[in-house]
C-alpha positions in Angstrom: 0.0 0.0 0.0 1.3 3.4 -1.0 1.8 5.9 1.8 -0.4 9.0 1.7 1.5 12.3 1.4 2.2 14.3 4.6 -0.1 17.4 4.9 3.0 19.6 4.7 4.5 17.8 1.7 5.4 20.9 -0.3 7.2 22.6 2.5 8.8 19.2 3.6 10.3 18.7 0.1 11.5 22.3 0.0 13.3 21.8 3.4 14.7 18.5 2.2 16.2 20.0 -0.9 17.7 22.9 1.1 19.9 20.3 2.9 21.5 19.5 -0.5 22.4 16.0 0.6 20.5 13.8 -1.9 22.8 11.9 -4.2 26.0 12.7 -2.3 28.8 10.3 -1.5 28.8 8.2 1.7 30.0 9.9 4.8 31.6 8.2 7.8 29.5 10.1 10.4 26.3 8.8 8.9 27.6 5.2 8.3 28.7 5.1 11.9 25.3 6.1 13.3 23.6 3.6 11.1 26.1 0.9 12.3 25.3 1.8 15.9 21.6 1.4 15.2 22.3 -2.0 13.6 24.4 -3.2 16.5 22.1 -1.9 19.2 19.0 -3.4 17.6 20.7 -6.6 16.6 19.5 -6.1 13.0 21.4 -7.1 9.8 20.2 -4.0 7.9 20.3 -0.3 8.8 19.5 2.6 6.6 19.4 6.4 6.7 16.8 7.2 4.1 15.7 10.5 2.8 12.3 10.6 1.1 11.9 13.0 -1.8 9.1 13.4 -4.3 9.5 10.0 -6.0 12.0 7.8 -4.1 13.7 7.0 -0.9 17.4 7.5 -1.3 19.9 6.0 1.2 22.5 8.3 2.7 23.8 5.3 4.5 23.0 1.7 3.7 24.4 -1.2 5.7 23.4 -4.8 4.9 21.9 -4.0 1.4 23.2 -3.0 -2.0 20.3 -0.8 -3.0 21.0 2.9 -3.2 17.3 3.9 -3.5 13.8 2.5 -4.0 10.6 4.0 -5.4 8.7 6.0 -2.8 5.6 3.8 -3.8 7.1 0.8 -2.0 9.0 2.6 0.7 8.2 1.7 4.3 10.1 4.9 5.3 7.4 6.9 3.4 5.0 5.5 6.0 7.4 6.2 8.9 7.7 10.0 8.0 4.0 10.3 8.8 4.7 9.3 12.4 5.8 11.5 15.2 7.5 8.6 16.8 8.9 5.2 15.8 7.1 3.1 13.2 7.3 -0.5 14.4 6.4 -3.4 12.1 7.1 -6.7 14.0 6.1 -8.8 10.9 5.5 -7.1 7.6 4.0 -10.2 6.1 1.1 -9.8 8.6 0.7 -6.0 8.2 -2.0 -5.0 5.7 0.0 -2.0 4.5 3.1 -4.1 3.6 2.2 -7.8 3.1 2.1 -7.4 -0.7 5.0 -5.0 -0.9 7.8 -6.2 -3.3 10.4 -5.4 -0.6 8.6 -7.9 1.6 7.6 -10.5 -0.9 10.9 -10.5 -2.9 14.4 -9.1 -2.1 15.4 -8.0 0.5 12.4 -9.9 2.1 11.7 -7.5 4.9 9.9 -9.0 7.9 10.8 -6.7 10.7 11.0 -2.9 10.3 11.6 -0.1 12.9 12.0 3.4 11.6 12.6 6.6 13.5 11.7 9.8 11.6 14.4 12.4 11.0 12.7 15.6 12.2 14.2 18.9 11.0 14.4 21.8 13.5 11.2 23.2 12.0 9.3 20.0 12.4 9.5 18.3 9.0 10.2 14.6 8.7 12.8 14.3 6.0 13.5 10.6 6.2 14.3 7.9 8.7 16.9 6.0 10.5 15.6 2.5 10.2 16.6 -1.1 11.1 15.4 -4.1 9.2 15.5 -7.8 9.7 14.5 -10.8 7.6 12.8 -12.4 10.7 9.8 -11.2 12.6 10.7 -9.7 16.0 10.4 -6.8 18.4 12.7 -4.2 20.0 13.2 -3.8 23.7 12.3 -0.5 25.4 16.1 0.3 25.5 16.5 -0.4 21.8 13.6 1.8 20.9 15.0 4.6 23.1 18.5 4.2 21.5 16.9 4.3 17.9 15.2 7.6 18.9 18.4 9.1 20.2 20.4 8.0 17.2 17.8 9.5 14.8 18.3 12.8 16.6 22.0 12.5 16.1 21.5 11.8 12.4 19.5 15.0 12.2 22.2 16.9 14.1 24.8 15.6 11.5 22.5 16.8 8.7 22.2 20.2 10.3 25.9 20.4 10.9 26.5 19.5 7.2 24.0 22.2 6.1 25.4 24.9 8.4 29.0 24.1 7.3 28.0 24.5 3.7 26.2 27.8 4.5 29.3 29.1 6.3 31.6 28.2 3.4 29.3 30.0 1.0 29.2 33.1 3.2 33.0 33.0 3.6 33.4 32.8 -0.2 31.1 35.8 -0.6 33.0 37.8 2.0 36.3 37.1 0.2 34.7 38.0 -3.2 33.3 41.3 -1.8 36.5 42.2 0.0 38.7 42.1 -3.2 39.4 45.5 -4.6 37.3 46.2 -7.7 39.2 46.2 -10.9 39.1 49.5 -12.6 37.8 49.6 -16.1 39.9 52.7 -16.9 43.3 52.1 -18.5 46.2 52.9 -16.2 48.7 55.7 -17.1 
């Protein structure tokens, strides 16, 4: 089942594009946070996904070779509608996902837990999620850890965004501080 669009979809997409992170190279900080989620939750797969107009793109992907999937089949597209974790103990028994090709074929998702990545202005840009090929649940401590790690992913996204803004401002200051070249010939 395709996820409905968030009520604030237009603004959410605008904020996502402002981060200028889609289709960028892997970065250690994001891979390390995904790896922590995978280790803490005992899951073979962890992803940091960003959901744009048509797809979910993976900033970090551990345990799968996919770099993105269609938004139409994205479990994360459902998770961004939540204020808290989306927990799916057995996707084959969940009416939203039981016929999803990510459940029925590769990677054969059974368990999914996704924590939304909430921007400072309240937009869910994507998720930090863990996935398993067996049905199961998370403990209270694992749920808490996933929430905390999702906040740290968002902090890294914000840091990346602010660093880029500062670099652009610095370049503009340097450009403006250079003496203007005179168009008059010198004598």
